[in-house]
Tab-separated table of C-alpha atoms in Angstrom:
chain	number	residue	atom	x	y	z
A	1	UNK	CA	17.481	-21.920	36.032
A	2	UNK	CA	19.441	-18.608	36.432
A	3	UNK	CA	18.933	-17.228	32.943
A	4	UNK	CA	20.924	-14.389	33.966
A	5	UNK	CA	23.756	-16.297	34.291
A	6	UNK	CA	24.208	-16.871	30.777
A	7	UNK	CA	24.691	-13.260	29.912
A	8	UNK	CA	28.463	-13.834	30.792
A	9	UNK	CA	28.893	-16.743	27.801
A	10	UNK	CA	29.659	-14.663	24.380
A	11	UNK	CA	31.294	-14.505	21.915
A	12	UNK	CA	32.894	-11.366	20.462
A	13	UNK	CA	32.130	-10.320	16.960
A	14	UNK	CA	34.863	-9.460	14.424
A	15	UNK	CA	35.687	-6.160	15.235
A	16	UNK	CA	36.440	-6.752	19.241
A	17	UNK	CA	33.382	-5.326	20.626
A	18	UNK	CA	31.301	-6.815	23.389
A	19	UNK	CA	28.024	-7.858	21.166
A	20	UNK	CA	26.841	-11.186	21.656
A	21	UNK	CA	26.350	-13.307	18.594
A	22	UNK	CA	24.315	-16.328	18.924
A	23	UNK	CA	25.527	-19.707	18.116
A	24	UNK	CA	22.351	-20.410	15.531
A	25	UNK	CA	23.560	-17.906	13.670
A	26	UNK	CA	25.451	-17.705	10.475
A	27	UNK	CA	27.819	-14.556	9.876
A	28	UNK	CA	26.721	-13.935	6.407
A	29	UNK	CA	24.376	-15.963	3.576
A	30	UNK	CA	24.015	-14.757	0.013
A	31	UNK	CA	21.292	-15.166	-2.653
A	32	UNK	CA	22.625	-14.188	-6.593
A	33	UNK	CA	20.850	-15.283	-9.828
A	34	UNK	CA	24.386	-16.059	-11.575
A	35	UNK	CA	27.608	-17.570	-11.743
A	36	UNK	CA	29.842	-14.643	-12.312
A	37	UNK	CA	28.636	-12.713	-8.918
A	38	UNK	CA	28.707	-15.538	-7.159
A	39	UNK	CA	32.131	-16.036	-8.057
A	40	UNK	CA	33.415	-12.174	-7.134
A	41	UNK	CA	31.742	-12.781	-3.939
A	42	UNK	CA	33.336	-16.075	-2.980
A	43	UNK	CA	36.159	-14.424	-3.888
A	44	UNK	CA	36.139	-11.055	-2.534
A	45	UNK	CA	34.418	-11.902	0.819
A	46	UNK	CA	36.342	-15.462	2.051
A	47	UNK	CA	39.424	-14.048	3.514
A	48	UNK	CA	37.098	-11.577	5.717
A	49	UNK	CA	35.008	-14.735	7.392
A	50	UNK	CA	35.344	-16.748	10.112
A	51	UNK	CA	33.510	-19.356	7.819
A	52	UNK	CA	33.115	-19.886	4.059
A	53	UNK	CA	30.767	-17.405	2.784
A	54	UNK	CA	27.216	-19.443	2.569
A	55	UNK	CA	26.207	-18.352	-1.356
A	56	UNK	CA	22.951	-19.442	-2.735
A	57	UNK	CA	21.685	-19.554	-6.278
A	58	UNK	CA	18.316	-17.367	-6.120
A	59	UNK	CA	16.914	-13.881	-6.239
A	60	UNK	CA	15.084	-11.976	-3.426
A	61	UNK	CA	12.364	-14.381	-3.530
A	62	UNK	CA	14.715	-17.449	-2.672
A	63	UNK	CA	16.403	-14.787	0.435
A	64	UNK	CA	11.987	-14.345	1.120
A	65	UNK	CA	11.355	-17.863	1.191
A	66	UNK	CA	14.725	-19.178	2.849
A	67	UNK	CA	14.057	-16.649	5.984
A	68	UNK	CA	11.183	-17.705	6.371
A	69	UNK	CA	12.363	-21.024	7.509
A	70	UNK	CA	15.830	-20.253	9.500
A	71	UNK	CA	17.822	-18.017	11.675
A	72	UNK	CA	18.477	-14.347	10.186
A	73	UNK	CA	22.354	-14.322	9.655
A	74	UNK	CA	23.949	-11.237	10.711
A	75	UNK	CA	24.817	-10.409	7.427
A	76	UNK	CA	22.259	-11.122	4.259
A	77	UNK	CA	23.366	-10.372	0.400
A	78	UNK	CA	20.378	-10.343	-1.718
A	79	UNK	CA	20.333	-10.198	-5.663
A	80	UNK	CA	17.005	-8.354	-7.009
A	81	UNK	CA	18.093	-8.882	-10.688
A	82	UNK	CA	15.057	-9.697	-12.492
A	83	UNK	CA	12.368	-8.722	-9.873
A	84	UNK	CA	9.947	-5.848	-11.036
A	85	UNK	CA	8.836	-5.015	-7.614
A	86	UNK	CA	12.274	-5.187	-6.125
A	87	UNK	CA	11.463	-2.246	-3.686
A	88	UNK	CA	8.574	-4.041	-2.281
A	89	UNK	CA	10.115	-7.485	-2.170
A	90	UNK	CA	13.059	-5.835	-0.138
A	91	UNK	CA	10.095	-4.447	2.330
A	92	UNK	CA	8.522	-7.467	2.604
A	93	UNK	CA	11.856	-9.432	2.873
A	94	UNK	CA	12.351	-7.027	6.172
A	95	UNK	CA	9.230	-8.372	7.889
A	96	UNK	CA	10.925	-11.900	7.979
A	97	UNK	CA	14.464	-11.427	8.903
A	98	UNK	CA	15.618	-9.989	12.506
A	99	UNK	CA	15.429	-6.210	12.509
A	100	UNK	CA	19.635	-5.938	13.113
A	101	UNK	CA	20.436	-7.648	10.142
A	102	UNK	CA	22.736	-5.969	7.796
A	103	UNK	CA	21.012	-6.644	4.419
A	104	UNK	CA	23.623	-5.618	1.682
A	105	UNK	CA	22.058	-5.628	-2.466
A	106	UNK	CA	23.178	-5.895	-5.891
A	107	UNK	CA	21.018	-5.661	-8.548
A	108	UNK	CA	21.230	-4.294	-12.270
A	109	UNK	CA	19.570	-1.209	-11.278
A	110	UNK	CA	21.840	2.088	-11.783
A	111	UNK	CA	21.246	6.012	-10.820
A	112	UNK	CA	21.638	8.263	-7.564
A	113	UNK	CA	17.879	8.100	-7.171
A	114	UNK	CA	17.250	4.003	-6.734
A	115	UNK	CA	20.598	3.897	-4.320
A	116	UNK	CA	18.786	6.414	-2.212
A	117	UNK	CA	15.381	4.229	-1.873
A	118	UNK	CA	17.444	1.408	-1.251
A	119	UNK	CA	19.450	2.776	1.283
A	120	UNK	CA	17.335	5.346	3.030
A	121	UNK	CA	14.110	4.556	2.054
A	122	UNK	CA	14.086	0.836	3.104
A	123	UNK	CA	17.259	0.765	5.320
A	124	UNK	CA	19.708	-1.608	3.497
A	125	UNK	CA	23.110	-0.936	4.356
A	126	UNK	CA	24.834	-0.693	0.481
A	127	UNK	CA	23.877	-1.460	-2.814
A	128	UNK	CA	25.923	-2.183	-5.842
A	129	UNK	CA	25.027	-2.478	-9.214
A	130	UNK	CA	26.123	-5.426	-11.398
A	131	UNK	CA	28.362	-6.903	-13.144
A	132	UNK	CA	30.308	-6.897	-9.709
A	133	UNK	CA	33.961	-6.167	-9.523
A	134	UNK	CA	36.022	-7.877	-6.875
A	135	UNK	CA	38.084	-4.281	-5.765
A	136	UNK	CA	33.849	-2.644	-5.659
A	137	UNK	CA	32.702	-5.489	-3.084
A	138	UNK	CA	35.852	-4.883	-0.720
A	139	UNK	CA	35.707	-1.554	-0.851
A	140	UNK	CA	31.878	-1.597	-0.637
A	141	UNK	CA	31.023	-4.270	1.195
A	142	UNK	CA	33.725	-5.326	3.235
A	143	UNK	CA	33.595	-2.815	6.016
A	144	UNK	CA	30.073	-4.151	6.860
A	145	UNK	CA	31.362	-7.877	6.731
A	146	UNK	CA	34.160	-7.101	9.299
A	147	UNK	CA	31.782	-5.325	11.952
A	148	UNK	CA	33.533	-1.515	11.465
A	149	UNK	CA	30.932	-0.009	9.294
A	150	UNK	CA	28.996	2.535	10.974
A	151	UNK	CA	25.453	1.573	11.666
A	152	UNK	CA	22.126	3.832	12.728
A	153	UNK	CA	21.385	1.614	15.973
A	154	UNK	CA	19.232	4.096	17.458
A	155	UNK	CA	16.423	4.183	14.299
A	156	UNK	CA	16.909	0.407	14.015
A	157	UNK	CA	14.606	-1.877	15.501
A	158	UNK	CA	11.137	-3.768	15.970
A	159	UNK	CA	7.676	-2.160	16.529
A	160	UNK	CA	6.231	-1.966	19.589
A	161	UNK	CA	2.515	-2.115	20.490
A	162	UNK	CA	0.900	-2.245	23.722
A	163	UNK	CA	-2.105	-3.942	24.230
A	164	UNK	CA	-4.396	-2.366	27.098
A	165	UNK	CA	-8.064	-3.597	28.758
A	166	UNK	CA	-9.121	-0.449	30.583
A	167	UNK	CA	-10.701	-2.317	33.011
A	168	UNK	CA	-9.639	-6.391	34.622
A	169	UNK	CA	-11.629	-8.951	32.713
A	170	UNK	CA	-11.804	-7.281	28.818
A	171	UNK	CA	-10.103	-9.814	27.694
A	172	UNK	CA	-6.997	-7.528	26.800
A	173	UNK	CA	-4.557	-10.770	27.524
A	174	UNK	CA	-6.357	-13.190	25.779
A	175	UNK	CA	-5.986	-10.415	22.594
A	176	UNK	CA	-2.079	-9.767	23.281
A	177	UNK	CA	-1.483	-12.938	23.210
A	178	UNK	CA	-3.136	-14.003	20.286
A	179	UNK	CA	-2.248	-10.753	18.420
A	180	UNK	CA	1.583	-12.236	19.055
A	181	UNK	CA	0.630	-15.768	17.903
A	182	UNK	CA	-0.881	-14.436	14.698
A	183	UNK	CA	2.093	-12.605	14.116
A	184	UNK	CA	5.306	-15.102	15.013
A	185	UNK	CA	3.283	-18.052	13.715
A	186	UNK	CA	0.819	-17.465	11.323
A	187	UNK	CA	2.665	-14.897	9.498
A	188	UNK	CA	6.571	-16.058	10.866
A	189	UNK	CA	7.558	-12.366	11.923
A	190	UNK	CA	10.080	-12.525	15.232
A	191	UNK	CA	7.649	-12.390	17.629
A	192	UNK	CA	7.849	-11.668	21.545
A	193	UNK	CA	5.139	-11.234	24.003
A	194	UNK	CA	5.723	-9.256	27.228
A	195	UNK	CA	3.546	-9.624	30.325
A	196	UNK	CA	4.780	-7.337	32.732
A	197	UNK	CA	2.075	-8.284	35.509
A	198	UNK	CA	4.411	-9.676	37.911
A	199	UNK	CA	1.452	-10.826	40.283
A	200	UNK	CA	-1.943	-11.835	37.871
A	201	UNK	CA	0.019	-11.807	34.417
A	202	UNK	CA	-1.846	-14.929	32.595
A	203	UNK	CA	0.069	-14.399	29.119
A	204	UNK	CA	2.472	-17.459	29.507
A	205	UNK	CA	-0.353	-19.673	31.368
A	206	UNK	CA	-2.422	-19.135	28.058
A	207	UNK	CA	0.212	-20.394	25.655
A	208	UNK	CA	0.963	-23.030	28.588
A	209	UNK	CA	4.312	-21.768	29.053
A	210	UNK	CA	6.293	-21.393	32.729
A	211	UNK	CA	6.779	-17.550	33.363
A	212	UNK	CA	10.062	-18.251	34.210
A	213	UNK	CA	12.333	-15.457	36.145
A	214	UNK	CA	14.517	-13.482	33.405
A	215	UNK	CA	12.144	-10.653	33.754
A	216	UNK	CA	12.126	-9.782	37.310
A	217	UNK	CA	15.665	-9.893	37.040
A	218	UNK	CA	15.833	-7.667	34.022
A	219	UNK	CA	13.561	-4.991	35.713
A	220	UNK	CA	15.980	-5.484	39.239
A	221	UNK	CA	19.644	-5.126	37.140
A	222	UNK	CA	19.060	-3.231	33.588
A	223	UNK	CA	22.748	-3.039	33.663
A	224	UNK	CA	23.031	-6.435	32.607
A	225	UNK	CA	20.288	-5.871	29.798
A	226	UNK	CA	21.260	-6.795	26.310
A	227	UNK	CA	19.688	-8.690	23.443
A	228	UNK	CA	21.142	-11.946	24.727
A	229	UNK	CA	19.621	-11.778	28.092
A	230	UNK	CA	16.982	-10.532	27.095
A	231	UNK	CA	16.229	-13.346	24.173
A	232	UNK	CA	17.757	-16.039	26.830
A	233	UNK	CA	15.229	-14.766	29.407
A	234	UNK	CA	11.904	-14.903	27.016
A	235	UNK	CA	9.651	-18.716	26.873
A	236	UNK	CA	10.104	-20.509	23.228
A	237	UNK	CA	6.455	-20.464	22.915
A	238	UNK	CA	7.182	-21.370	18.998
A	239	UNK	CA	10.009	-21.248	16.058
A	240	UNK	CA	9.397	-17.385	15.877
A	241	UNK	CA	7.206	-16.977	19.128
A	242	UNK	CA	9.056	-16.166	22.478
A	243	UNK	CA	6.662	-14.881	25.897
A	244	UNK	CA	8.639	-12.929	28.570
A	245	UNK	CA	6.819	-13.007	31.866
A	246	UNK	CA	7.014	-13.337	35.339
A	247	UNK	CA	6.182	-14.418	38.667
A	248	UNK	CA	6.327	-12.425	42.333
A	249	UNK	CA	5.376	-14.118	45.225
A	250	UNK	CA	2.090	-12.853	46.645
A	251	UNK	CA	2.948	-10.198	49.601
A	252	UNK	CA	6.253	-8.711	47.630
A	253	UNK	CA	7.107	-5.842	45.935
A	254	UNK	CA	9.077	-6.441	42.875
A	255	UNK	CA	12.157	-4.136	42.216
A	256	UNK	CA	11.447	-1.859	39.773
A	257	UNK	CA	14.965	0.003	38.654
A	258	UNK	CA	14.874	3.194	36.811
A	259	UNK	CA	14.800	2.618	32.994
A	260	UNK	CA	14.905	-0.172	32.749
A	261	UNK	CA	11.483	-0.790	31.118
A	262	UNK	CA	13.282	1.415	28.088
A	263	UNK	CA	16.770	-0.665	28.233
A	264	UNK	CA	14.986	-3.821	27.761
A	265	UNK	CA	12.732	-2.487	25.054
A	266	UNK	CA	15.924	-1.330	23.195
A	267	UNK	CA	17.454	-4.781	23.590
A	268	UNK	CA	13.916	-7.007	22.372
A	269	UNK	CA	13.928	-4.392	19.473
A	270	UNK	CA	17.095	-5.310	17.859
A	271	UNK	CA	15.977	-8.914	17.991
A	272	UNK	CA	12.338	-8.925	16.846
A	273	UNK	CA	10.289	-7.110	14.539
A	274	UNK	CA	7.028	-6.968	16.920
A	275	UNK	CA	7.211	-6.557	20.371
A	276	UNK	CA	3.476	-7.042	22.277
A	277	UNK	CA	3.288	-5.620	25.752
A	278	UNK	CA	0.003	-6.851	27.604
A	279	UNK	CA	0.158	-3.892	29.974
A	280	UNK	CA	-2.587	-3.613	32.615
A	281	UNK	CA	-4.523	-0.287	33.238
A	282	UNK	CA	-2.833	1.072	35.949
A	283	UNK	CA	-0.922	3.724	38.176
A	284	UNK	CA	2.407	2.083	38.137
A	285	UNK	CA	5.802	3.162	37.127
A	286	UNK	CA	6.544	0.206	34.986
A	287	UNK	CA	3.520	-0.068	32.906
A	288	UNK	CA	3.601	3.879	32.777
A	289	UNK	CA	6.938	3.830	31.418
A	290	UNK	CA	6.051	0.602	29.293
A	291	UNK	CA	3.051	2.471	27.832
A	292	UNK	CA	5.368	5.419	26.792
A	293	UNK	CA	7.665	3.258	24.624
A	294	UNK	CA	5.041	1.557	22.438
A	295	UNK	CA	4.777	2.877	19.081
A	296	UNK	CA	0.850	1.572	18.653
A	297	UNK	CA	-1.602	1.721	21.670
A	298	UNK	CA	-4.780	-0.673	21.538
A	299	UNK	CA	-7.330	-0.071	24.458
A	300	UNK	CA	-9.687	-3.119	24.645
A	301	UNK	CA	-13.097	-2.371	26.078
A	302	UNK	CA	-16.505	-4.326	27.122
A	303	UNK	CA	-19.866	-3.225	26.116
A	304	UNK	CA	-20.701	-1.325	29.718
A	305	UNK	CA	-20.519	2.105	31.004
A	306	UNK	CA	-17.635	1.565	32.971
A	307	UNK	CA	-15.477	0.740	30.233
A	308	UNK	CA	-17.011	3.181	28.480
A	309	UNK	CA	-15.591	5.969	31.293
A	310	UNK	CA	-12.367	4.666	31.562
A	311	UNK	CA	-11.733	4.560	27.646
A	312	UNK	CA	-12.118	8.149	27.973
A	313	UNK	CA	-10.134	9.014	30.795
A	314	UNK	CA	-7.343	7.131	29.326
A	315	UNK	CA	-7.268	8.365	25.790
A	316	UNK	CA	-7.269	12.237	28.242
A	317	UNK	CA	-3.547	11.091	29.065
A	318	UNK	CA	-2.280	8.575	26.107
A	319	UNK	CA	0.826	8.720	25.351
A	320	UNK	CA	1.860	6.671	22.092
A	321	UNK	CA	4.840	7.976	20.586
A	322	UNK	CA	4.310	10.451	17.376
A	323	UNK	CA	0.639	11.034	19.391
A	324	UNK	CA	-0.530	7.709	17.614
A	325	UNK	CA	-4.274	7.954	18.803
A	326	UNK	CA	-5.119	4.423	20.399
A	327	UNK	CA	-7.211	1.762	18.605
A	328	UNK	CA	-10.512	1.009	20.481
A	329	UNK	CA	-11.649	-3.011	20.295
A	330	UNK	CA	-14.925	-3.728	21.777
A	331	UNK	CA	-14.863	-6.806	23.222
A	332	UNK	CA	-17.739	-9.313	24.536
A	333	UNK	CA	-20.415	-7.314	21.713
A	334	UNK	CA	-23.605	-9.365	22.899
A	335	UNK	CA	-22.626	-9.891	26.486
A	336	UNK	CA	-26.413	-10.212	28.337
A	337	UNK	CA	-27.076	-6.808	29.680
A	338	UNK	CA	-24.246	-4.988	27.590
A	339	UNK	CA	-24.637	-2.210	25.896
A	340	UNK	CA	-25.190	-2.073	21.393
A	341	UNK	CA	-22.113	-0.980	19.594
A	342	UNK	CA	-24.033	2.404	18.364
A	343	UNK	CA	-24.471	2.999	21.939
A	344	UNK	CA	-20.614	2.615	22.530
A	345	UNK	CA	-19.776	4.728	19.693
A	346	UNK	CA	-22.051	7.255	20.447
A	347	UNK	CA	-20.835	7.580	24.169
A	348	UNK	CA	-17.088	7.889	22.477
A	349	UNK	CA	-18.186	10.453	20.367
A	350	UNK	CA	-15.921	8.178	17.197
A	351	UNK	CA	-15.989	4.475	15.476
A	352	UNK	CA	-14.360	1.716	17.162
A	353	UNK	CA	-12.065	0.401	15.150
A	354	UNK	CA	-12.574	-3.381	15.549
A	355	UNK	CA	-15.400	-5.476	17.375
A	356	UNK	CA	-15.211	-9.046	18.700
A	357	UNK	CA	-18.258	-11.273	19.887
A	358	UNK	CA	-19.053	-12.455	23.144
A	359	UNK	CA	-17.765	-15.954	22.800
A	360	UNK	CA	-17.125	-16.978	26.979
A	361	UNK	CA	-17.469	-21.162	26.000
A	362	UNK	CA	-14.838	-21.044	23.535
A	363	UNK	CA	-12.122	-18.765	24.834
A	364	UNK	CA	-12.040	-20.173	28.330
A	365	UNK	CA	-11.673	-23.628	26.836
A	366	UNK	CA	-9.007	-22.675	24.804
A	367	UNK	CA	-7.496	-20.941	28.093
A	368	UNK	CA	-7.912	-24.206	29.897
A	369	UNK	CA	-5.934	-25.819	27.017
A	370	UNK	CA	-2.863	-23.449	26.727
A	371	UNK	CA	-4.314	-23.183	22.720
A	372	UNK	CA	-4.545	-20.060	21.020
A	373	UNK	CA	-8.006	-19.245	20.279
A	374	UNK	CA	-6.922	-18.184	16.653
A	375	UNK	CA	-5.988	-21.364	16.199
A	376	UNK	CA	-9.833	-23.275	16.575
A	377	UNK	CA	-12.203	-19.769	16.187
A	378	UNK	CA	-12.958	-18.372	13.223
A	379	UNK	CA	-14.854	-15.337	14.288
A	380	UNK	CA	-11.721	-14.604	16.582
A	381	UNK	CA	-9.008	-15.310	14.311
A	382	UNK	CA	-10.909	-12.911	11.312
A	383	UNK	CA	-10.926	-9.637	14.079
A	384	UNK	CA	-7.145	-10.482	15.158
A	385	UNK	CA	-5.570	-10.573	11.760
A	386	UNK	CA	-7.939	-7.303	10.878
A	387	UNK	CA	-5.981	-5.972	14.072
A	388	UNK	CA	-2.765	-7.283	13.254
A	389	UNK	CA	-3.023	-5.200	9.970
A	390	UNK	CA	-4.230	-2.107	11.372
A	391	UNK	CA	-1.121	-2.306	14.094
A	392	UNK	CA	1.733	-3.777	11.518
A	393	UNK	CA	2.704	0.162	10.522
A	394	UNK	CA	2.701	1.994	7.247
A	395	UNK	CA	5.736	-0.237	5.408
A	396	UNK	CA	7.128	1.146	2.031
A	397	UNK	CA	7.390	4.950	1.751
A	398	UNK	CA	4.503	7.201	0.223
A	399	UNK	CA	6.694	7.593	-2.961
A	400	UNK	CA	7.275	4.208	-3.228
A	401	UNK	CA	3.411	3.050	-3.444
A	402	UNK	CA	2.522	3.545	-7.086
A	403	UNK	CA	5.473	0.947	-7.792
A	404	UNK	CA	3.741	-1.785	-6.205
A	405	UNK	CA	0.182	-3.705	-7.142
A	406	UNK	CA	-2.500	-4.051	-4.091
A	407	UNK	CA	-1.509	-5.975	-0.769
A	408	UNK	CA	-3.760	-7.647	1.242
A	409	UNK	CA	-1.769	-7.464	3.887
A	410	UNK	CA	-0.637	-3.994	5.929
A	411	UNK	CA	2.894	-2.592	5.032
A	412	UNK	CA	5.656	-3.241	7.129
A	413	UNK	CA	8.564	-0.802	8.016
A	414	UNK	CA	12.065	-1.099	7.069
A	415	UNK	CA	14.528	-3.009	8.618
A	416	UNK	CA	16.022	0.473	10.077
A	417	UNK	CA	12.585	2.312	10.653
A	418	UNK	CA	10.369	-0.644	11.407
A	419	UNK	CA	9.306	1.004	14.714
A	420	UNK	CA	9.452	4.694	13.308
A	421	UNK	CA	6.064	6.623	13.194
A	422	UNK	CA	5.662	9.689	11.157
């Protein structure tokens, strides 16, 4: 299947411009905790769909657990009446929903300083205070639910992490991969995995997924990049789980078209929150390039003195953006021969950050199986949701964090500065 081909079947969006919007999707749903705003909202906001406005009684905790469980619409209206975290439920509503959505609030909050941490601080588009007037919402809203508000498209977007074994056989893809699992299944954030090893790329053959042929094409043309080709041309590996590999025959050299490692990034960033690259350790332009754009850098490393070289000559040129220093994973701790993890960390001169066992029985059966290994291994599922935490980004900001009780769980970004370092 051409998947290419299906970049020509759109549909325009309501202001004439050329950005695909996907059948699944609804143009707006809204979540309000009364009658009277749901009533200036049918109201004000009917004549300006293509559809009748899809209005839900709830709060942000309703909007939390409904996108959990379908498509993001382009448009979401959230109501944080009554919610005494409302700045944290908003950030942890973000980590759910697509990172283009326009997420509009009303609330019965007032003042100059919340509309500020609602609109820069977490990335919503407006916010109006309640009770709601019908003339407000127009005025307010309705720019956004006819397409011609302005928008901040180049801050917007996913997070980006890049997930390297410094030398073949670490075990960096077997990581990647179920890095991406643990966060598009276990945890539901829009998930896609990228294997750009175009020759001995094993990312879709672990989830038992075809590598299909979207992304050589993507790296030939990256004129005919956008988020629908580039969501068209990624594996369904699950509800919120998508791989986007390849396959060269043996003998040929892919096309590799300037920039286009950075147009596709841009395009798989407006459409998920996490983006996992499984980029080899090596001195090519596309992983180089690849490698530049991630906003996290994890080196994964075995217990020998050869890793132990090449961990050092590649932290010598990393280049995470914001000068992110890597995270270190030692892999295969107990491997016969290896060497102890004090030995490691005294040969890096630092910690690593996260250590897995040596488990060769289990993993390669779960590799023969096209099963995560999260999925059936304890041991391994405990260091990959560690990792996913360390990886997820810092989430609300620093002003923000005495408003909030303890989280397990790492903070997530805002739907406009998910992939934003400081």
């Amino acid at each position: 299947m051409d998947n290419t081909a299906e970049i020509d079947h759109r549909e325009m969006d309501l202001n004439g411009a050329g950005n695909p919007l996907r059948h699944d999707r609804r143009h707006l749903i809204a979540f309000v905790t009364d009658t009277g705003s749901e009533q200036v909202l049918r109201a004000s906001l009917s004549d300006m769909l293509p559809e009748p406005p899809d209005i839900r009684r709830g709060g942000i905790r309703a909007a939390h657990v409904a996108m959990l469980k379908t498509t993001s619409p382009r448009i979401l209206v959230v109501d944080i009446s009554g919610e005494e975290h409302a700045l944290k439920a908003l950030a942890d509503l973000a980590t759910v929903v697509e990172p283009d959505v326009c997420v509009l609030v009303i609330g019965e909050h007032e003042g100059m300083e919340f509309y500020r941490e609602i609109t820069r601080g977490l990335g919503a588009a407006d916010y109006l205070p309640k009770p709601l007037a019908r003339d407000l919402v127009t005025r307010h809203f309705g720019g956004f639910v006819m397409g011609r508000a302005p928008s901040s498209t180049s801050a917007m977007g996913g997070r980006v992490l890049a997930v390297t074994g410094v030398r073949g056989g670490c075990g960096a893809s077997s990581i990647a991969t179920n890095l991406a699992w643990h966060f598009g299944v276990t945890l539901r954030h829009h998930t896609v995995l990228v294997d750009p090893d175009l020759y001995r790329g094993n990312a879709a053959f672990l989830l038992n997924l075809p590598p299909g042929d979207g992304l050589v094409a993507a790296l030939e043309s990256p004129l005919r990049i956008d988020t629908l080709l580039a969501e068209r041309a990624a594996q369904p590996a699950a509800e919120r789980l998508h791989v986007l590999a390849g396959e060269s025959s043996v003998g040929s050299l892919p096309v590799y078209a300037t920039g286009a490692a950075e147009t596709l990034i841009n395009a798989l960033r407006k459409r998920y929150n996490f983006i996992i690259l499984d980029v080899p350790f090596a001195p090519v332009p596309l992983y180089r390039d690849l490698l530049a754009l991630a906003h996290q850098q994890v080196l994964v490393m075995e217990p020998s003195l050869v890793s132990l070289r090449d961990v050092l000559r590649f932290n010598a040129v990393s280049t995470a953006q914001g000068g992110t220093p890597p995270l270190i994973v030692l892999n295969r701790l107990g491997i016969p021969g290896g060497l102890t993890r004090r030995q490691v960390e005294d040969g890096l001169k630092r910690k690593v950050d996260l250590v897995l066992p040596d488990l060769p029985r289990q993993l390669r059966g779960a590799a023969n199986l096209g099963e995560p290994a999260v999925v059936a291994i304890a041991p391994y599922r405990k260091v990959i949701s560690e990792l996913s935490r360390a990886v997820a980004g810092a989430g609300l900001l620093d002003s923000l964090a005495a408003s909030a009780p303890p989280e397990p769980a790492a903070k997530r970004k805002s739907w406009f500065r998910s992939g934003k370092t400081k």
